[in-house]
CSV table of C-alpha atoms and ligand atoms in Angstrom, one decimal:
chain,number,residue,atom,x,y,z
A,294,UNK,CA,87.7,110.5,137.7
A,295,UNK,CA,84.5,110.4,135.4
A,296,UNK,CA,81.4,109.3,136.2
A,297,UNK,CA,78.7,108.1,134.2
A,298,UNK,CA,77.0,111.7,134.2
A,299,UNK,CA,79.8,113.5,133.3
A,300,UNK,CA,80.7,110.7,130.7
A,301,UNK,CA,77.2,111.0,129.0
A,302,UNK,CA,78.3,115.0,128.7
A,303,UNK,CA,80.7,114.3,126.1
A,304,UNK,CA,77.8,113.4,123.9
A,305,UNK,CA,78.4,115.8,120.7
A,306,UNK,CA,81.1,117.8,122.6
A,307,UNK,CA,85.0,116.7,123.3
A,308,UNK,CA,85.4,113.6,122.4
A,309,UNK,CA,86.1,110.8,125.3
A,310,UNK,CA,89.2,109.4,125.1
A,311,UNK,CA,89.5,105.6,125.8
A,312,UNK,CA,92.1,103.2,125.5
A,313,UNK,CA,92.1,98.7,126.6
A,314,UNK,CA,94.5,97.9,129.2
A,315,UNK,CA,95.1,94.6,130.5
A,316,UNK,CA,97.6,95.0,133.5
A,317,UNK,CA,98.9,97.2,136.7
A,318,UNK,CA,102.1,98.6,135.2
A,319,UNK,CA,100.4,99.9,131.7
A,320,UNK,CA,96.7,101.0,133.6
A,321,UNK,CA,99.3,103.0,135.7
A,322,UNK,CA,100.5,104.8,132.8
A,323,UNK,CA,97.3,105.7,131.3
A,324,UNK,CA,95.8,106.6,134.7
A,325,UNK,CA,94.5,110.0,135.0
A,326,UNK,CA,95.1,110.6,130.9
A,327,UNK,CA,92.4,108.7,129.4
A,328,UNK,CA,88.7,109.0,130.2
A,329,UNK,CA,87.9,105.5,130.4
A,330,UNK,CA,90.1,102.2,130.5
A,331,UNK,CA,88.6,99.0,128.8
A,332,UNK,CA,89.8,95.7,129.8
A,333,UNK,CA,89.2,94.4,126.2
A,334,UNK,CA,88.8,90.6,126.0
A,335,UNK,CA,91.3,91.2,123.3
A,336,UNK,CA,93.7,90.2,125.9
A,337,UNK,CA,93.0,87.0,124.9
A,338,UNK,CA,94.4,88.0,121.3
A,339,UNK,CA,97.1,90.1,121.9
A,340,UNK,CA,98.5,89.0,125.5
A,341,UNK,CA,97.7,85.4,124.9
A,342,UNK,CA,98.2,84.3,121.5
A,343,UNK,CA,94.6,83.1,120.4
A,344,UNK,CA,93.4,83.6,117.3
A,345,UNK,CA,90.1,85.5,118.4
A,346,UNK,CA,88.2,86.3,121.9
A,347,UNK,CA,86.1,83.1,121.8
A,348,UNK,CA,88.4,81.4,124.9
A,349,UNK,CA,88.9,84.2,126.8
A,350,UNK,CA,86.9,83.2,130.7
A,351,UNK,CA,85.2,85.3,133.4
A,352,UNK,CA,88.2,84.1,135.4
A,353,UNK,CA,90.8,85.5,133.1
A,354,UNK,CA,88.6,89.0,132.6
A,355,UNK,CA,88.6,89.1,136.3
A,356,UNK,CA,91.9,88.4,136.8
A,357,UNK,CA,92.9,91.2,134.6
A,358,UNK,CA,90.2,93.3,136.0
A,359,UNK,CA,91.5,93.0,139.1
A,360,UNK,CA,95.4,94.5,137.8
A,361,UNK,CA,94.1,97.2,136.0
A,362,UNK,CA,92.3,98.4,139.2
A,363,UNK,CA,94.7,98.5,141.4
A,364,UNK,CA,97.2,100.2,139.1
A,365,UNK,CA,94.5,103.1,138.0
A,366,UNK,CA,92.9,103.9,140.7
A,367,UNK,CA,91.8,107.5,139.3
A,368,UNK,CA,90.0,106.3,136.0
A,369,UNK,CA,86.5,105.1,135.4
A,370,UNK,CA,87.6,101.7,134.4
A,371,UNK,CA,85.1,99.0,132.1
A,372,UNK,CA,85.2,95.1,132.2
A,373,UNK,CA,84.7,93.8,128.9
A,374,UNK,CA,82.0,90.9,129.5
A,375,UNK,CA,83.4,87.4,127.6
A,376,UNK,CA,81.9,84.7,125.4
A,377,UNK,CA,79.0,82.5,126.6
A,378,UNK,CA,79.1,84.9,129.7
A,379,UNK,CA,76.0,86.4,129.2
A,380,UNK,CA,73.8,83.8,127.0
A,381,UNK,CA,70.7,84.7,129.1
A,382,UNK,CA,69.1,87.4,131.5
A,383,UNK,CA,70.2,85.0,134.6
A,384,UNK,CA,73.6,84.2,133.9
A,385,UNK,CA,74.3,87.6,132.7
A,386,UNK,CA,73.6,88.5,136.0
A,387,UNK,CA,75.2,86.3,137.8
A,388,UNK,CA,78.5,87.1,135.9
A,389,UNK,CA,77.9,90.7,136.2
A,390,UNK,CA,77.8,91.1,139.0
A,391,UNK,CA,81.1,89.0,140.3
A,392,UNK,CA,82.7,92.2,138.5
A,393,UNK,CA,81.3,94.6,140.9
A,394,UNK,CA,81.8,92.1,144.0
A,395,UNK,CA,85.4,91.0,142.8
A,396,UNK,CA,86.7,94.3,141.3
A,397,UNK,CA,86.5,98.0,141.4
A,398,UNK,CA,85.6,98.1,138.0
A,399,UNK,CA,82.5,101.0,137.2
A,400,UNK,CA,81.0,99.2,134.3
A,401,UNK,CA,80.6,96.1,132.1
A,402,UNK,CA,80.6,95.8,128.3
A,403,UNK,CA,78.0,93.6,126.1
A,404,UNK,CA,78.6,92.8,122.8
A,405,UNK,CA,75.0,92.7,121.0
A,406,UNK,CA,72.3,94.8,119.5
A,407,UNK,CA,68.3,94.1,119.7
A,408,UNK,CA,69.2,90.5,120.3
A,409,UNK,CA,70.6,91.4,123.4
A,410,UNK,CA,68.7,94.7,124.5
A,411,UNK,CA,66.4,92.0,127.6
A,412,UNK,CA,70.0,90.5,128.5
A,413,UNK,CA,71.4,95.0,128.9
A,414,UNK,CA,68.1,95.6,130.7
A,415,UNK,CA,68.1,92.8,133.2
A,416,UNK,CA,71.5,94.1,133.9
A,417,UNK,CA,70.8,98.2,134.3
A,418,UNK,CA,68.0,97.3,136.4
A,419,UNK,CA,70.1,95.1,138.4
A,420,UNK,CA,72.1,98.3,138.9
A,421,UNK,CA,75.5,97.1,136.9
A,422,UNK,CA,76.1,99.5,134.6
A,423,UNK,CA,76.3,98.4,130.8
A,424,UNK,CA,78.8,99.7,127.5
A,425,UNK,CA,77.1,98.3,124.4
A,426,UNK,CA,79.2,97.4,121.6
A,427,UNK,CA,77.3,97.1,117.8
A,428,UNK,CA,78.9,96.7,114.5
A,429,UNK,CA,81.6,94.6,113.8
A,430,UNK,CA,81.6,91.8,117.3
A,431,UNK,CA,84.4,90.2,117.9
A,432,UNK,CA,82.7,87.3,119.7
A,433,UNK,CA,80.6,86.8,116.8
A,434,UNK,CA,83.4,85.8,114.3
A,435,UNK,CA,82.7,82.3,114.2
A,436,UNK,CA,79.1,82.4,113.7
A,437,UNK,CA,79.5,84.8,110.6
A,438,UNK,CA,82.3,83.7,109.3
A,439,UNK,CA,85.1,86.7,109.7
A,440,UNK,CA,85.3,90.1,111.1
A,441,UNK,CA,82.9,92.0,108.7
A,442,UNK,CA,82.9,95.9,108.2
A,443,UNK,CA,79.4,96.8,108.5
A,444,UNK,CA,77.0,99.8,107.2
A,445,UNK,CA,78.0,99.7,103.8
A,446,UNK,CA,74.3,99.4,102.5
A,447,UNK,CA,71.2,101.6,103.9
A,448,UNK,CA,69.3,98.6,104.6
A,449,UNK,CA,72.6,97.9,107.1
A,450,UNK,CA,72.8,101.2,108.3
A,451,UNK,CA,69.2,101.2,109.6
A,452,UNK,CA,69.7,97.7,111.2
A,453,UNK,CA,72.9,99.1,113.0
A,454,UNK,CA,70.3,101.8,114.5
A,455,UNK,CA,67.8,99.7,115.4
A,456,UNK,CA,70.4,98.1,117.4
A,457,UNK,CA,71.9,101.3,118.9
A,458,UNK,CA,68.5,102.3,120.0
A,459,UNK,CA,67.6,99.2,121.6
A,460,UNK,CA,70.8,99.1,123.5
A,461,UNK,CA,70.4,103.0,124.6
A,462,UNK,CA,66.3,102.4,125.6
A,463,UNK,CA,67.8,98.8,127.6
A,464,UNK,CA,69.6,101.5,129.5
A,465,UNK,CA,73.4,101.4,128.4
A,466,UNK,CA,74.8,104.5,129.2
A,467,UNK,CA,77.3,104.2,126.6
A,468,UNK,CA,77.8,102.1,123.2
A,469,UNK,CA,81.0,100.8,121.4
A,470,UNK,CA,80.8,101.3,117.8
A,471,UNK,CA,83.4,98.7,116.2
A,472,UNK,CA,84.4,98.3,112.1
A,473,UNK,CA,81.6,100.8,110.7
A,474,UNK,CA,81.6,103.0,107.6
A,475,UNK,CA,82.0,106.1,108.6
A,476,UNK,CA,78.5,107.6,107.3
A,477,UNK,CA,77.0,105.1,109.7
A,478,UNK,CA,78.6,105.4,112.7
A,479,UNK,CA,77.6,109.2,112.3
A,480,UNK,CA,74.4,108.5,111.6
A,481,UNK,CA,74.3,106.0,114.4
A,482,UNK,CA,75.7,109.1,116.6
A,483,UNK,CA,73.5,111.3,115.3
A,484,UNK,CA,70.7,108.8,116.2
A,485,UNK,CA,70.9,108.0,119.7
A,486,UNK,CA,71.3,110.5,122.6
A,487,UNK,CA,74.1,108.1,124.5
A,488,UNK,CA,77.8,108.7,123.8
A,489,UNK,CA,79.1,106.4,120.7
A,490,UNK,CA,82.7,105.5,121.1
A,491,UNK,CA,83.9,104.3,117.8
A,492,UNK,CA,86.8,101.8,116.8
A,493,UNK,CA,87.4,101.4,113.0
A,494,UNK,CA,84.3,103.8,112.9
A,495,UNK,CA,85.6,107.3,111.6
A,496,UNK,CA,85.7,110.9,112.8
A,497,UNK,CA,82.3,111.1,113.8
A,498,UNK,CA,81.6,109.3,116.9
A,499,UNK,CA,81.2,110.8,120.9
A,500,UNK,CA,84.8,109.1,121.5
A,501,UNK,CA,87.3,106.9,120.5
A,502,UNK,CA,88.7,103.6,121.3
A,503,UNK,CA,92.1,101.9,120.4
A,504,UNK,CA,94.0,98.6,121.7
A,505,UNK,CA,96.6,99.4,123.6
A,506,UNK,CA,98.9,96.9,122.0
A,507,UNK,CA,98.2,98.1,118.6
A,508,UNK,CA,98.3,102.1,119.3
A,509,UNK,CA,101.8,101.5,121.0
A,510,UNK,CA,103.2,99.5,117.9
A,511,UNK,CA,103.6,96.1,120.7
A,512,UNK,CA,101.3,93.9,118.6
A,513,UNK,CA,102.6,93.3,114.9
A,514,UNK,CA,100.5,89.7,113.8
A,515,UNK,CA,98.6,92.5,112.0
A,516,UNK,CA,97.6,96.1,111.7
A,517,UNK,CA,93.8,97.4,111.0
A,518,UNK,CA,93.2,100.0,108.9
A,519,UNK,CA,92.0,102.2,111.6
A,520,UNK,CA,94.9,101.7,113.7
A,521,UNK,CA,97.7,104.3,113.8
A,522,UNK,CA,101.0,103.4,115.4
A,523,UNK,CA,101.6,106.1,117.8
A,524,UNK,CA,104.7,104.6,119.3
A,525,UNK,CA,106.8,101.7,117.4
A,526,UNK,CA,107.0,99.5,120.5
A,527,UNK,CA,108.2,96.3,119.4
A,528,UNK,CA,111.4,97.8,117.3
A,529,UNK,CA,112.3,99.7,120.6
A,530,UNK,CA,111.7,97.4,122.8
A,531,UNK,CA,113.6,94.6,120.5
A,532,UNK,CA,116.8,97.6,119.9
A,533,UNK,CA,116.9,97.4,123.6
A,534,UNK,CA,117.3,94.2,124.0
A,535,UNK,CA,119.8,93.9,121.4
A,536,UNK,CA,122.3,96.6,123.5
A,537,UNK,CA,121.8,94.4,126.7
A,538,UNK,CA,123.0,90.7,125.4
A,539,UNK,CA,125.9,92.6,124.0
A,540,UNK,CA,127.2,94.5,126.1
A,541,UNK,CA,126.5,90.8,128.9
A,542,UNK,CA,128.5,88.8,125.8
A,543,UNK,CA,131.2,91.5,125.5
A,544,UNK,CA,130.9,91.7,129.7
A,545,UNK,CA,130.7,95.8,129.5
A,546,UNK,CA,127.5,96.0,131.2
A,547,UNK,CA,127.2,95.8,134.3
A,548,UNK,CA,129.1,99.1,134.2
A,549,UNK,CA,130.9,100.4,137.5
A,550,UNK,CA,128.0,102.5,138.2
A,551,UNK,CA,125.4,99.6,138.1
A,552,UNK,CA,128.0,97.4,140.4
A,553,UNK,CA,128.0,97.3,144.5
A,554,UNK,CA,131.6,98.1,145.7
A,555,UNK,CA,133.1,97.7,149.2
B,1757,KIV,O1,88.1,93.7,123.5
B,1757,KIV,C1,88.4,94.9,123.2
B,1757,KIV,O2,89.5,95.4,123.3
B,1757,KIV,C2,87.3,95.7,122.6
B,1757,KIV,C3,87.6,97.0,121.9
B,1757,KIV,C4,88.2,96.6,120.6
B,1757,KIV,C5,86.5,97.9,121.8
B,1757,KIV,O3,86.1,95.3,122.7
């Protein structure tokens, strides 16, 4: 099981492997093989249906929280924090730390840069330990108007690391990297002496991060650029499903080895 120390080691070296989960049965699977399991509050996307984070609640995150715990027990596991969950230094805390009082999660995640390096602060030296996430923000979708690739100017690039070294000097002892040009999420990396973990951010960050539901081909509203398909889950999953109400509407299945006899 990592810890945060032996996390921050993979700065510039192997790069950490994380991946979202959002329930016992899939955490189980990726227990022990990843470095780090997010529960992404793009749950609320791909497991429930909405078209963005904005709705997902502490109660939900928890709730999940709570599932991917008990089925990976062996794996430093993050909670992603949700909208309007962390709006100031007081109810940051307060939200924090149900995490750490209702789950056995190691960490939680902020979306936000400089504008939210008091709110990471408040929380590392309330002892909850805090996974920035700059770039592209999901949670900030309505308020600019679309997801938004970022860096592709200088005078971008060098806001994006202003932000990542406010967030490492608040005290994160990580930072999410989401829908950068690649030369700036190296730069970034380059920048900052916490591990970057990059989604939609290139070959040059500390480690990288994929939704679980994408990588495994489950979620097909739409495919990102940066994600590959390792697995073409839906089509199998749907072939399946096809051989099972045939052989029930042809009665073949259940065969005589799947049947009680006297
Ligand atoms: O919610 C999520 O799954 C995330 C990842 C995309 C980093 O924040």
């Amino acid at each position: 099981m990592k810890t945060i120390t032996s996390i921050q080691k993979h700065k510039g070296t192997t790069p950490l492997t994380v991946i979202t989960a959002y329930d016992a049965l899939f955490a189980s699977l990726f227990d022990q093989k990843v470095d780090i399991i997010l529960v992404g509050d793009s749950l609320n996307m791909s497991f429930n249906a909405k078209p963005d984070t904005l709705s997902a609640s502490m109660d939900v995150m928890l709730y999940h929280t709570k599932a991917v715990c008990a089925g990976a027990k062996e794996t430093f596991i993050v909670c992603d924090m949700p909208f309007g969950t962390y709006t100031d230094e007081k109810t940051a805390i307060y939200n924090a730390s149900r995490v750490y009082a209702e789950t056995d999660a190691h960490a939680v995640k902020i979306e936000g840069g400089i504008a939210r390096a008091p709110i990471i602060k408040a929380l590392t030296q309330n002892s909850i330990a805090v996974m920035g996430h700059i770039g592209l923000m999901p949670q900030f979708v309505r308020s600019e108007g679309g997801y938004k690739v970022r860096g592709r100017t200088e005078e971008d690039i060098v806001t994006l690391i202003e932000d990542a070294r406010a967030v490492e000097k608040a005290g994160a002892f990580s930072v999410v990297i989401e829908g950068v040009v690649e030369e700036a999420a190296k730069r970034i990396s380059e920048a900052i002496s916490i591990p970057t973990i990059g989604i939609g951010a290139g070959k040059y960050t500390d480690g990288q991060v994929l939704v679980w539901s994408d990588m495994l081909g489950f979620f097909q509203a739409f495919q990102p650029k940066f994600v590959k398909r390792y697995l073409e889950g839906a089509t199998l999953v749907q072939t399946a499903l096809d051989a099972y109400i045939k052989e029930v509407q042809e009665r073949s299945f259940p065969q005589t080895e799947y049947t009680y006899q006297k």
